[in-house]
Coordinates of C-alpha atoms in Angstrom, one line a residue:
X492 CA 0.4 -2.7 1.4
X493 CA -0.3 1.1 0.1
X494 CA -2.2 3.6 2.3
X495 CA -5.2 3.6 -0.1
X496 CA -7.9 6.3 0.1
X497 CA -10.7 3.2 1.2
X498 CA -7.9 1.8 3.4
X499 CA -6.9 4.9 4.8
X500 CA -10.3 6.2 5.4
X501 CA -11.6 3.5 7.6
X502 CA -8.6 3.4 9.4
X503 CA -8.7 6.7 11.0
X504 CA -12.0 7.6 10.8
X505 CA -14.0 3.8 10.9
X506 CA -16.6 3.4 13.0
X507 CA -15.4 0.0 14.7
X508 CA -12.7 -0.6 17.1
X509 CA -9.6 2.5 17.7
X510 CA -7.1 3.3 14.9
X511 CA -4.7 0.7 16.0
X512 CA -7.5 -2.3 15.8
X513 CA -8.5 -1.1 12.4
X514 CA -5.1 -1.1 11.2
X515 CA -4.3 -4.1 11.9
X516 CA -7.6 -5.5 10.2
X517 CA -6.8 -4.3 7.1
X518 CA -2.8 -5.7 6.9
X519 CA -4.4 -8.8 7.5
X520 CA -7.4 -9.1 5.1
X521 CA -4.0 -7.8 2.5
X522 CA -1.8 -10.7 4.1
X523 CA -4.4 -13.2 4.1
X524 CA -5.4 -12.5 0.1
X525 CA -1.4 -12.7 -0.7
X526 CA -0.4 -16.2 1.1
X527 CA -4.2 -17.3 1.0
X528 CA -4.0 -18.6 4.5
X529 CA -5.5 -18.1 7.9
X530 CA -8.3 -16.0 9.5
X531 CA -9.0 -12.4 10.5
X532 CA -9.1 -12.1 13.8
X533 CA -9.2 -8.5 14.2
X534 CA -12.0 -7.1 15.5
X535 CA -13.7 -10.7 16.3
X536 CA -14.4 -9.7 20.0
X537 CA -16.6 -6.7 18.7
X538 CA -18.0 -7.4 15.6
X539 CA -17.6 -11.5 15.8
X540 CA -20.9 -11.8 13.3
X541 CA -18.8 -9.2 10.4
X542 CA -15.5 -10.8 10.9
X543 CA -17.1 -14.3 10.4
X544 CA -18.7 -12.7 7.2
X545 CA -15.2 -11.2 6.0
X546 CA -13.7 -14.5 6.6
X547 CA -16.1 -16.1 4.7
X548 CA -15.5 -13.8 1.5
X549 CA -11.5 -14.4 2.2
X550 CA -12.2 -18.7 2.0
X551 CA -13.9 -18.4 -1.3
X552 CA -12.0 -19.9 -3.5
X553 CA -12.6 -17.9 -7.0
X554 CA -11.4 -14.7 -4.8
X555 CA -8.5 -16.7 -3.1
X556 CA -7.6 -18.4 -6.6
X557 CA -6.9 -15.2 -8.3
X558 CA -5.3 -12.9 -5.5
X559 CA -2.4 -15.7 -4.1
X560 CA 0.8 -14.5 -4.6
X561 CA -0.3 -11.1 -6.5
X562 CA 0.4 -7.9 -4.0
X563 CA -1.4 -5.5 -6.4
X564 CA -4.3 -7.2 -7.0
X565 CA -4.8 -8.2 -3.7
X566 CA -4.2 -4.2 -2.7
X567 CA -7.3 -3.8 -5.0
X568 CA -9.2 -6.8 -3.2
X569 CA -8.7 -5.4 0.1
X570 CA -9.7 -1.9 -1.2
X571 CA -13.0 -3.8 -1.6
X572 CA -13.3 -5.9 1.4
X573 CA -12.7 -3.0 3.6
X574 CA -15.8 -0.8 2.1
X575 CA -17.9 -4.1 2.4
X576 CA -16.6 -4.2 6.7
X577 CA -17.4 -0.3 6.8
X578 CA -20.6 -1.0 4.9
X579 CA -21.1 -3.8 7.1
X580 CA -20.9 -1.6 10.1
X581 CA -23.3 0.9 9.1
X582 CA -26.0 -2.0 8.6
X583 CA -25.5 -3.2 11.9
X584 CA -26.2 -0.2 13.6
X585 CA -29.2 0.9 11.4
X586 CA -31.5 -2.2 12.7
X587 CA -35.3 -2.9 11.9
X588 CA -37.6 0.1 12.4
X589 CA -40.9 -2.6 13.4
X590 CA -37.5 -4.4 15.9
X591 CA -37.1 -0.9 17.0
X592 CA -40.8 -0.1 18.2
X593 CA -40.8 -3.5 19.6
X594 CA -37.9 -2.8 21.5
X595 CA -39.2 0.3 22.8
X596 CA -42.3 -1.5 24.0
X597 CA -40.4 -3.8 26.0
X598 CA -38.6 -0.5 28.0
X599 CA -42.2 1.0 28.5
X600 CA -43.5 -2.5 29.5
X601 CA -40.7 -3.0 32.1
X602 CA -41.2 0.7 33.4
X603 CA -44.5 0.1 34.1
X604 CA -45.7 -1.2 38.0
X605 CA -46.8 -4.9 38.1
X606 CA -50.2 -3.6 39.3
X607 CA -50.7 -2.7 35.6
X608 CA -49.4 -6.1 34.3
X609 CA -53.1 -7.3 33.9
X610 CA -53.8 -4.5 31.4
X611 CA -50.8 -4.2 29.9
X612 CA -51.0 -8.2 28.9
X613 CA -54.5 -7.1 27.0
X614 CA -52.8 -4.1 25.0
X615 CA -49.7 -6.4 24.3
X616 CA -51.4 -9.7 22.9
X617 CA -52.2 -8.8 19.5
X618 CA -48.2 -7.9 18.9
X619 CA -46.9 -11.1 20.5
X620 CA -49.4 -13.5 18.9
X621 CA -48.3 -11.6 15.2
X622 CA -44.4 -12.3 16.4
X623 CA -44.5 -15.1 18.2
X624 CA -45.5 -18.5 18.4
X625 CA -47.5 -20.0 21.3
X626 CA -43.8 -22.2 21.8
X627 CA -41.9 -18.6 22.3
X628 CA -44.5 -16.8 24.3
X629 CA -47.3 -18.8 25.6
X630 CA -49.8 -16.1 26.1
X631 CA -52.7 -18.9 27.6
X632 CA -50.4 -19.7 30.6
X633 CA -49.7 -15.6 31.7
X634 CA -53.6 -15.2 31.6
X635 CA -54.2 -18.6 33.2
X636 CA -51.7 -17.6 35.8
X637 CA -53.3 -14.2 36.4
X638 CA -56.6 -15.5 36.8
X639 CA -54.9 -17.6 40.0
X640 CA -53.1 -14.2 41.2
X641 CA -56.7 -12.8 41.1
X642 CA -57.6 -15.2 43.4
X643 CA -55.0 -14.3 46.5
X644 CA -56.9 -12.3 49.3
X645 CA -53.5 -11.0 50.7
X646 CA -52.8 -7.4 48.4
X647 CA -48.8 -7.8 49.5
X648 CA -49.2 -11.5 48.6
X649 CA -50.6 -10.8 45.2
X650 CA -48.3 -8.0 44.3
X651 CA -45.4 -10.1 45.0
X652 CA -46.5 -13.0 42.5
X653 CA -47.6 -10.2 39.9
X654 CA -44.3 -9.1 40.0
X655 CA -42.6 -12.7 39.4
X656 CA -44.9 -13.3 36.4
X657 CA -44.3 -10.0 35.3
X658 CA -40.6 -10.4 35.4
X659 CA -40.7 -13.7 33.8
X660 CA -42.8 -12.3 30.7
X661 CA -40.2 -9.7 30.5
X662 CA -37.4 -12.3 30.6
X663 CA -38.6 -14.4 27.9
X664 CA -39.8 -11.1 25.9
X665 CA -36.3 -10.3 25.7
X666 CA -34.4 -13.2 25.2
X667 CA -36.7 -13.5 22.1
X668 CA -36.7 -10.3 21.1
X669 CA -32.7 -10.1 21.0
X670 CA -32.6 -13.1 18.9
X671 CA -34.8 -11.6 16.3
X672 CA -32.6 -8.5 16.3
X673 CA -29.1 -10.5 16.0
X674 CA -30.8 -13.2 13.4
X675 CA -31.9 -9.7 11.1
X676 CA -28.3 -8.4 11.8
X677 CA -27.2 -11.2 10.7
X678 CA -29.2 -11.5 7.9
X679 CA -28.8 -8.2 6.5
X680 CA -24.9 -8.5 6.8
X681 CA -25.2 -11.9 4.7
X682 CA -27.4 -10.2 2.3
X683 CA -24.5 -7.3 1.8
X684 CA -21.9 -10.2 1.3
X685 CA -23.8 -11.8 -1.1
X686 CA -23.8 -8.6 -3.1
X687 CA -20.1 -7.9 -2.4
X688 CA -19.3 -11.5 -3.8
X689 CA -21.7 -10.5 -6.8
X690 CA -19.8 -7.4 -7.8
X691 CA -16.5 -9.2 -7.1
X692 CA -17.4 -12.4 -9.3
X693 CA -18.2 -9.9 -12.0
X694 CA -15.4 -7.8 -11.9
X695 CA -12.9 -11.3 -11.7
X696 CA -14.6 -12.4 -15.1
X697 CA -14.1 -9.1 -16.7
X698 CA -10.6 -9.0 -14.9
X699 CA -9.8 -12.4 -16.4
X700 CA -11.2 -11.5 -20.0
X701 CA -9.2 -8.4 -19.9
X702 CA -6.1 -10.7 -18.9
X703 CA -6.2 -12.8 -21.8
X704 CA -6.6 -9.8 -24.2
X705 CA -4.0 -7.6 -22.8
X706 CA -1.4 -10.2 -21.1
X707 CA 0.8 -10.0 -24.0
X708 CA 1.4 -6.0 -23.2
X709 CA 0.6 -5.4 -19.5
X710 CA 1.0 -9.7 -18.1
X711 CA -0.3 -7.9 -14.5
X712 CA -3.8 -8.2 -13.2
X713 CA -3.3 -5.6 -10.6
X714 CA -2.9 -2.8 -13.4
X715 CA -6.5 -4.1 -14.8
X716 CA -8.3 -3.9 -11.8
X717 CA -9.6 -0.7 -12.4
X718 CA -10.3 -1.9 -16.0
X719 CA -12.6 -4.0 -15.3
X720 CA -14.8 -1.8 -13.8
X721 CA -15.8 -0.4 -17.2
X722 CA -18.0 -1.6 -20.0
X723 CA -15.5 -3.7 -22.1
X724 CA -18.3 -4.6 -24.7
X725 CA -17.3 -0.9 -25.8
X726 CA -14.1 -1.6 -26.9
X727 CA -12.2 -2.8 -29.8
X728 CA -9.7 -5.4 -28.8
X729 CA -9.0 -6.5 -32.5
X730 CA -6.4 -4.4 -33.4
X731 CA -4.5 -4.5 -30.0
X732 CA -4.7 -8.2 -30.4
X733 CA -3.3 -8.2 -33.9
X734 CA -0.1 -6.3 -32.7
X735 CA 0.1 -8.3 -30.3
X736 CA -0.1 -11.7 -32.1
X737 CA 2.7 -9.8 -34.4
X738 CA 5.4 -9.4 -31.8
X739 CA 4.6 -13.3 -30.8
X740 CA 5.4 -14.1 -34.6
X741 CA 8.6 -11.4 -34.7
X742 CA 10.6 -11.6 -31.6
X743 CA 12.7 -9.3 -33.0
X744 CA 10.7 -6.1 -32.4
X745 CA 10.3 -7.2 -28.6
X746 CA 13.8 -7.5 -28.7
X747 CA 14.6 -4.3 -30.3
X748 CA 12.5 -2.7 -27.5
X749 CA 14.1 -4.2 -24.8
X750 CA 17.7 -3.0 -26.1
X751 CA 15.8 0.4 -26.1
X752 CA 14.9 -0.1 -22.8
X753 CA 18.7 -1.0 -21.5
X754 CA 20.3 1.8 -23.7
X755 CA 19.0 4.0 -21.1
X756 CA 21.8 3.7 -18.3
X757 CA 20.5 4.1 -14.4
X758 CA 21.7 7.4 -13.2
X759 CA 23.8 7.2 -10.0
X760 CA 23.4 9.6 -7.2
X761 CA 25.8 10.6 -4.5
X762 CA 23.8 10.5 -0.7
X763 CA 25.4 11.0 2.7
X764 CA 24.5 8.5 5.3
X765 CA 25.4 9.5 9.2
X766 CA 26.8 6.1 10.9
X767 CA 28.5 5.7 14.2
X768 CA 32.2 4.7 14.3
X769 CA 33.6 2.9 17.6
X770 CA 37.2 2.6 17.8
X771 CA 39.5 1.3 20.8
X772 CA 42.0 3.7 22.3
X773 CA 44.6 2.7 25.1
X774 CA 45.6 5.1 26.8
X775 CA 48.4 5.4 30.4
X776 CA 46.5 6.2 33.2
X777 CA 47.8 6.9 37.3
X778 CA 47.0 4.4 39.2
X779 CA 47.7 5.6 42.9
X780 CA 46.5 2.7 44.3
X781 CA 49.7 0.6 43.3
X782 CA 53.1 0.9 45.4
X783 CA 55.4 -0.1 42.8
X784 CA 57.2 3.7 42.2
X785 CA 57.8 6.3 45.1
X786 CA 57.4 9.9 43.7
X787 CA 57.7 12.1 47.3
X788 CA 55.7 12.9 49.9
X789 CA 52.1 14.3 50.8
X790 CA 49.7 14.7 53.3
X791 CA 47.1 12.5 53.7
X792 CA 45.3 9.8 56.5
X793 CA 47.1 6.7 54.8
X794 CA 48.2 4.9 57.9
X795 CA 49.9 2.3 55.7
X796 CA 52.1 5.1 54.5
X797 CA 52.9 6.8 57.2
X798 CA 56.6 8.9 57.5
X799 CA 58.6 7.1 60.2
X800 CA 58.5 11.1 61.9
X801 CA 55.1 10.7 62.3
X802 CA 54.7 7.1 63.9
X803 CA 57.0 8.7 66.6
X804 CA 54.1 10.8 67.9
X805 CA 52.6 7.8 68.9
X806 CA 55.6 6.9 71.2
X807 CA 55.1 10.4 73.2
X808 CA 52.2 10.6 75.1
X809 CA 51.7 14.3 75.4
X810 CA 52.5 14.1 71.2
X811 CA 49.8 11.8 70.7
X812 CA 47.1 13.8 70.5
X813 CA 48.2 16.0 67.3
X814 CA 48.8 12.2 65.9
X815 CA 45.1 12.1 65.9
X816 CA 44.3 15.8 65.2
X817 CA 46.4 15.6 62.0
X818 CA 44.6 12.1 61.0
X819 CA 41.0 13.4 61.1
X820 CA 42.2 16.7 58.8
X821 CA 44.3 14.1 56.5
X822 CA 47.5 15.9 57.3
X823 CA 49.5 13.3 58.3
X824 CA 52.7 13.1 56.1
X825 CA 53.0 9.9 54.3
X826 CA 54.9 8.5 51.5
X827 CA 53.1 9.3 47.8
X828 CA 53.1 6.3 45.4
X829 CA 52.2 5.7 41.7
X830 CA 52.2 3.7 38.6
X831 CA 51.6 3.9 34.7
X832 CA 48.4 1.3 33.9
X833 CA 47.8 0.9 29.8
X834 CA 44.0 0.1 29.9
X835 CA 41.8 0.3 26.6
X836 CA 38.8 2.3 26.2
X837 CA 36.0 2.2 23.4
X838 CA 35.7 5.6 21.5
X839 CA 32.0 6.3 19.2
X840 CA 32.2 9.3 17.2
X841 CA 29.1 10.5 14.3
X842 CA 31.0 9.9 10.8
X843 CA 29.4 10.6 7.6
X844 CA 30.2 8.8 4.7
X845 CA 29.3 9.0 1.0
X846 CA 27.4 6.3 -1.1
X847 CA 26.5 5.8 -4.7
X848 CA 22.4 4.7 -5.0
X849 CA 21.3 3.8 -8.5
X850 CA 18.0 5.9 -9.3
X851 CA 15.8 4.0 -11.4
X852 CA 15.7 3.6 -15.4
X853 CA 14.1 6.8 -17.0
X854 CA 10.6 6.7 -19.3
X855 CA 10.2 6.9 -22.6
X856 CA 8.5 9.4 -25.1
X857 CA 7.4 7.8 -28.2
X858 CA 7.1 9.9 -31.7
X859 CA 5.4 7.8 -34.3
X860 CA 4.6 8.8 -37.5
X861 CA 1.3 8.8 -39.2
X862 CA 1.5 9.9 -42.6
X863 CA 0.2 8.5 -45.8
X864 CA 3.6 7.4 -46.4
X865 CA 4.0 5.6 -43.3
X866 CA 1.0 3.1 -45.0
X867 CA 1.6 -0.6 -44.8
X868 CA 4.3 -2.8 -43.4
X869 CA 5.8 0.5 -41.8
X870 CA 2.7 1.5 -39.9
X871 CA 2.7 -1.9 -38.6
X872 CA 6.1 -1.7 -37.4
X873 CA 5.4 1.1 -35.9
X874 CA 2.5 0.1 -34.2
X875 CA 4.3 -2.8 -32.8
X876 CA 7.1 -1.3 -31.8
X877 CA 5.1 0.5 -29.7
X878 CA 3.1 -1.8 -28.0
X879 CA 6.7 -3.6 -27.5
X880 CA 8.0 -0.3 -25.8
X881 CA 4.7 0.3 -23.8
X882 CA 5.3 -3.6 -22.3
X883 CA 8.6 -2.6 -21.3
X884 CA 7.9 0.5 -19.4
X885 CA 4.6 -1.6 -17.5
X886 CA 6.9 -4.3 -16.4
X887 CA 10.0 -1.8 -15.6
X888 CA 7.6 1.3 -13.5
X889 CA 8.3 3.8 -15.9
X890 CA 6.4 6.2 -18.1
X891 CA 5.6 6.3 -21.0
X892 CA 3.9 9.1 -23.3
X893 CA 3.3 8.5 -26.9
X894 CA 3.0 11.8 -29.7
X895 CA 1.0 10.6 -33.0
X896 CA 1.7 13.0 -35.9
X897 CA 1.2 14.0 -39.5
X898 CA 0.5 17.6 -40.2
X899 CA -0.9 17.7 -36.2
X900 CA -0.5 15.7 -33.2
X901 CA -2.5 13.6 -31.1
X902 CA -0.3 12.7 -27.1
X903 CA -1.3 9.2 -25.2
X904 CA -0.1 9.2 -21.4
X905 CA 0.0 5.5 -21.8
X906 CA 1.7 5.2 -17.7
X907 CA -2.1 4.7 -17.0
X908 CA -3.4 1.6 -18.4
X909 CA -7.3 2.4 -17.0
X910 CA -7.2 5.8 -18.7
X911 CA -5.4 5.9 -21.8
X912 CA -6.5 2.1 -23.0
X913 CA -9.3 3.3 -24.6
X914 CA -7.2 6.1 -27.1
X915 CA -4.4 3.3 -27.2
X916 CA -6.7 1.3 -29.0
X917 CA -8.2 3.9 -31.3
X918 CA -4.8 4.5 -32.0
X919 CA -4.0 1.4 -33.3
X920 CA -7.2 1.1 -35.2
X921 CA -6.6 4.4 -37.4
X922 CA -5.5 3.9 -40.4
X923 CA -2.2 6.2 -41.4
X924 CA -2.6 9.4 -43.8
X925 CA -1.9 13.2 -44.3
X926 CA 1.2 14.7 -44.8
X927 CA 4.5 15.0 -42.7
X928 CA 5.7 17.8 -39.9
X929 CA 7.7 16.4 -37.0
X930 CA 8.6 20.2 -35.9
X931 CA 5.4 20.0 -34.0
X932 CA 5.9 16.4 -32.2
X933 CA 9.5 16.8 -31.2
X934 CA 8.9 20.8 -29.6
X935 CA 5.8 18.2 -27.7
X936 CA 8.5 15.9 -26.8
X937 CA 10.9 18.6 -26.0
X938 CA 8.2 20.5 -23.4
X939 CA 7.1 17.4 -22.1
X940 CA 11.1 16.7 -21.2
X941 CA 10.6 19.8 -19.1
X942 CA 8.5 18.4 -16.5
X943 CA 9.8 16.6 -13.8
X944 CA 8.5 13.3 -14.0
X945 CA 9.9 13.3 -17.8
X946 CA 13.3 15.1 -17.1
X947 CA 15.2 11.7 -17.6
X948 CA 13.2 10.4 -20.0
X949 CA 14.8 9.7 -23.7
X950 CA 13.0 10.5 -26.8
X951 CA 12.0 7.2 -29.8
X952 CA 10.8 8.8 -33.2
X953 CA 9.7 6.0 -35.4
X954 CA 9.2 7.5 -39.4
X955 CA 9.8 7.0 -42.9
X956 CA 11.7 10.2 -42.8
X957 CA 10.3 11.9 -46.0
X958 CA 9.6 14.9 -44.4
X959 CA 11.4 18.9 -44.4
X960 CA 14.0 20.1 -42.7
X961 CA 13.2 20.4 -38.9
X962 CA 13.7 24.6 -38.3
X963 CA 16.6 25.9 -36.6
X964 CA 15.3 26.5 -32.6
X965 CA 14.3 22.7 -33.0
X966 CA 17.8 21.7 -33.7
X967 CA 19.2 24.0 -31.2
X968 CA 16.2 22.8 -28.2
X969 CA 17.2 19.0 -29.4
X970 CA 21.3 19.7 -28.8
X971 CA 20.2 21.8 -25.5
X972 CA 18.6 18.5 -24.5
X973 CA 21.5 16.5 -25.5
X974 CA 23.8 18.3 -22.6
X975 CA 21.1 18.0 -20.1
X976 CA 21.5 13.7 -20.5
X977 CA 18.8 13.3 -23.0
X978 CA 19.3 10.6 -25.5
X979 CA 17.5 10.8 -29.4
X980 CA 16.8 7.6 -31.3
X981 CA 15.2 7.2 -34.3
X982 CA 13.9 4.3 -36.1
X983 CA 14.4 5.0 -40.0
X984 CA 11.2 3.0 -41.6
X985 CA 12.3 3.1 -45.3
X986 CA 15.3 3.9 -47.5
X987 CA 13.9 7.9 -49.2
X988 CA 14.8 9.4 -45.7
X989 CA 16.4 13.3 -45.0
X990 CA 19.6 12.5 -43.8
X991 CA 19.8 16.3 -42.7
X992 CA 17.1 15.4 -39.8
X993 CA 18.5 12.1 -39.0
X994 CA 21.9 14.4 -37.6
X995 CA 20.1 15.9 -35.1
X996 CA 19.5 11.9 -33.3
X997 CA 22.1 10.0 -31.2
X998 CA 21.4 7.3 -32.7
X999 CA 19.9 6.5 -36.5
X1000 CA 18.9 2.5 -37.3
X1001 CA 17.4 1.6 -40.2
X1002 CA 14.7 -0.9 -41.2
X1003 CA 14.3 -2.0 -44.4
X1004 CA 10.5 -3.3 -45.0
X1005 CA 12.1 -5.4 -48.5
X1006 CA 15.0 -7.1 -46.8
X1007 CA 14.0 -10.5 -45.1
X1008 CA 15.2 -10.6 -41.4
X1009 CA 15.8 -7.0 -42.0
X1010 CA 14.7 -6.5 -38.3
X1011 CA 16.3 -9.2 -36.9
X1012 CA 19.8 -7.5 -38.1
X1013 CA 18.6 -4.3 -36.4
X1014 CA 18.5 -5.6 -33.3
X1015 CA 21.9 -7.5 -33.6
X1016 CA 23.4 -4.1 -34.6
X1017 CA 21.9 -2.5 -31.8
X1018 CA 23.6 -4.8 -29.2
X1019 CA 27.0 -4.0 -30.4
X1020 CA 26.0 -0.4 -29.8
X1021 CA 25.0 -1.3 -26.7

């Protein structure tokens, strides 16, 4: 799961539990919405009442229905469920302000001396009788039973049974009290789930509307979750529809995207990656230890080597003391041994070695043209096409920025679905007219290559073509392009085209709106390209 803003906000600064506990709530409310299974059980010890409530939202089956098995909708879901536990929290703790005197009453009751519990009975009964039945607190038998206290001539005697009724009031005070302040806990934190499963029903329906209008170009719910937050009444699905009911019809142009899509080869990068290496070495080592070769002589305290010279100064009595003198300073002179032992050792050295990692597929930038001439079966090519290419770039993760021109341009940062949907569709809906400049869209296309997250992108213009010479510093920018890895195609919509302009693309294919299956042979022509 992402570190979300909601997610990562209660995690380190929540007000439940240490970072660690509130971690692990959150993977999993994520992993419960994914596999639909289980219980959260983070947190139960201290907030057992919230967690039941979270668990309950997690069980329901409309919510469990539509995240199962989707990781970015249920991203968006937890998003959700983790304001509703920090909400949650902050209910909890508010309380009841008429809970809250009463609860202070109670501390000033129990402060006060049993001496005072006759008095203190009086100012109290009007509270207890509002809040409590006669079952609860049974104000009849504490007076009845004071009246009897009254009646004990010993003071020490009378104190002491003041005391045990007044600790008994206190007792059952309390336990009812508490109850009343868990049961409005309890009651508030219900009420907040209610309105959490509200808001959730209502953004699922929207969520699913928005699904079965925009399934045949986006096919992910996650990417419409923020979508359905708006006020879809207020937007014209017609025309988005109608495309999309045309690529269903012509599989062609979804297949003409998708060999647009794989023209674009991964780029392969070079990265070092430190490893450790062990190797076995054998190597001929001394062993002194073993008799098998005599090499000389040399002094030491090895009694089992001793020179025969030297076990004669045993056999002299006045000698026999140096014997033992030269034995504690290991002088003695005794034979030297030694042999060559092979024995393997393990070697680990740091190596770095190279590897190839294949960066992912580039976006796209999409020049369409909406001239007058562009009127017709070409402008719905064209809008097809790019609703084909935009469904491509959703399901693949990459970007996608579309330039509308005729004598001026419009740009579309169609990579987010929540933001641009509303344009995409007014796009769609326009109707095609003016005149024809593509100077101005490709030096768009051309600036917009110079920012990172469009460096690798390659460059669609779909057009009819009938339009002037593109000036000089466009040509040269386009070639400049060319040598940095940038690939031109162009989709020729019509047969009165400038073939001048069409030099400047990598690649020129042609669709003729008069020719029957014309776009079918596109495609076909562009596989043997590719």
């Amino acid at each position: 799961m992402k570190n979300s803003n909601p997610v990562k906000r209660f995690t380190v600064l929540g007000r439940v539990g240490n970072e660690p506990e509130r971690r692990e709530l959150c993977r999993q409310t994520y992993e419960l919405l994914v596999s639909g299974e289980g219980e959260v059980s983070a947190l139960a010890e201290e907030r057992p009442e919230l967690i039941r409530a979270l668990n309950s939202v997690l069980a329901d089956e409309r919510i469990s229905g539509v995240c199962k098995g989707r990781n970015d909708l249920s991203e968006h879901i937890t998003e959700e469920l983790i304001r509703f536990v920090s909400e949650g929290c902050a209910v909890s703790e508010k309380g009841d302000p008429s809970l809250d005197e009463e609860l202070e009453r109670l501390q000033e009751f129990k402060a006060k001396g049993a001496h005072k519990f006759e008095a203190e009975l009086k100012s109290l009964s009007t509270m207890l009788s509002d809040r409590y039945t006669d079952q609860e607190i049974d104000q009849d038998f504490y007076t009845s039973q004071l009246k009897a206290i009254n009646e004990i001539r010993e003071k020490e005697d009378r104190l002491t049974a003041l005391e045990k009724l007044k600790s008994h009031l206190e007792q059952t005070w309390e336990t009812h009290l508490t109850s009343r302040v868990l049961a409005h806990k309890l009651q508030q934190i219900d009420l907040l789930r209610q309105k959490y499963l509200k808001e959730l029903y209502k953004r699922i329906d929207e969520l699913q509307r928005l699904d079965e209008l925009l399934k045949a170009v986006i096919g992910n719910l996650g990417r419409l979750w923020d979508l359905s937050k708006g006020h879809l009444s207020r937007m014209n699905f017609e025309h988005l529809q109608r495309y999309a009911h045309l690529l269903e019809r012509d599989k062609s142009i979804q297949e003409l995207a998708e060999v647009l899509g794989r023209m674009q080869q991964a780029q392969k990068k070079i990265e070092q990656e430190q490893m450790q290496e062990s190797h076995i070495v054998h190597r001929w080592q001394i062993d002194t230890a073993s008799k098998s070769d005599l090499v000389g002589v040399r002094e030491s305290d090895d009694i089992n080597a001793l020179l025969p010279t030297e076990v004669a100064l045993l056999a002299d009595p006045s000698l026999e003391l140096s014997f033992y003198k030269k034995y504690a300073e290991k002088k003695l002179q005794t034979f030297e041994y030694q042999s060559r032992v092979l024995k393997a050792e393990e070697e680990r050295r740091q190596v770095s070695r190279q590897k190839t990692v294949e960066e992912p597929k580039g976006p796209f930038i999409i020049c369409i043209d909406t001239s007058g001439s562009m009127h017709g079966v070409p402008e719905a090519i064209a809008k097809a096409l790019c609703i084909a290419i935009l469904k491509v770039a959703l399901r693949d993760e990459r970007r996608c920025f579309l330039i509308s021109f005729s004598t001026q341009i419009d740009t579309i940062e169609l990579s987010n679905t929540a933001a641009s949907l509303t344009r995409l569709l007014d796009f769609l809906g326009m109707s095609f007219y003016g005149g024809t400049d593509a100077s101005p869209a490709l030096a768009t296309a051309l600036a917009q290559l110079e920012k990172e997250s469009y460096s690798r992108a390659d460059v669609i213009m779909v057009s009819d073509f009938v339009m002037p010479q593109f000036p000089e510093k466009i040509t040269r920018d386009i070639a400049k392009a060319k040598e940095r890895g940038t690939k031109f195609h162009s989709l020729v919509v019509g047969q009165g085209y400038n073939q001048v302009d069409l030099n400047a693309f990598d690649s020129n294919w042609f669709y003729d709106s008069h020719s029957a299956g014309s776009t079918l042979r596109l495609v076909q022509e562009l596989d043997k390209l590719h």
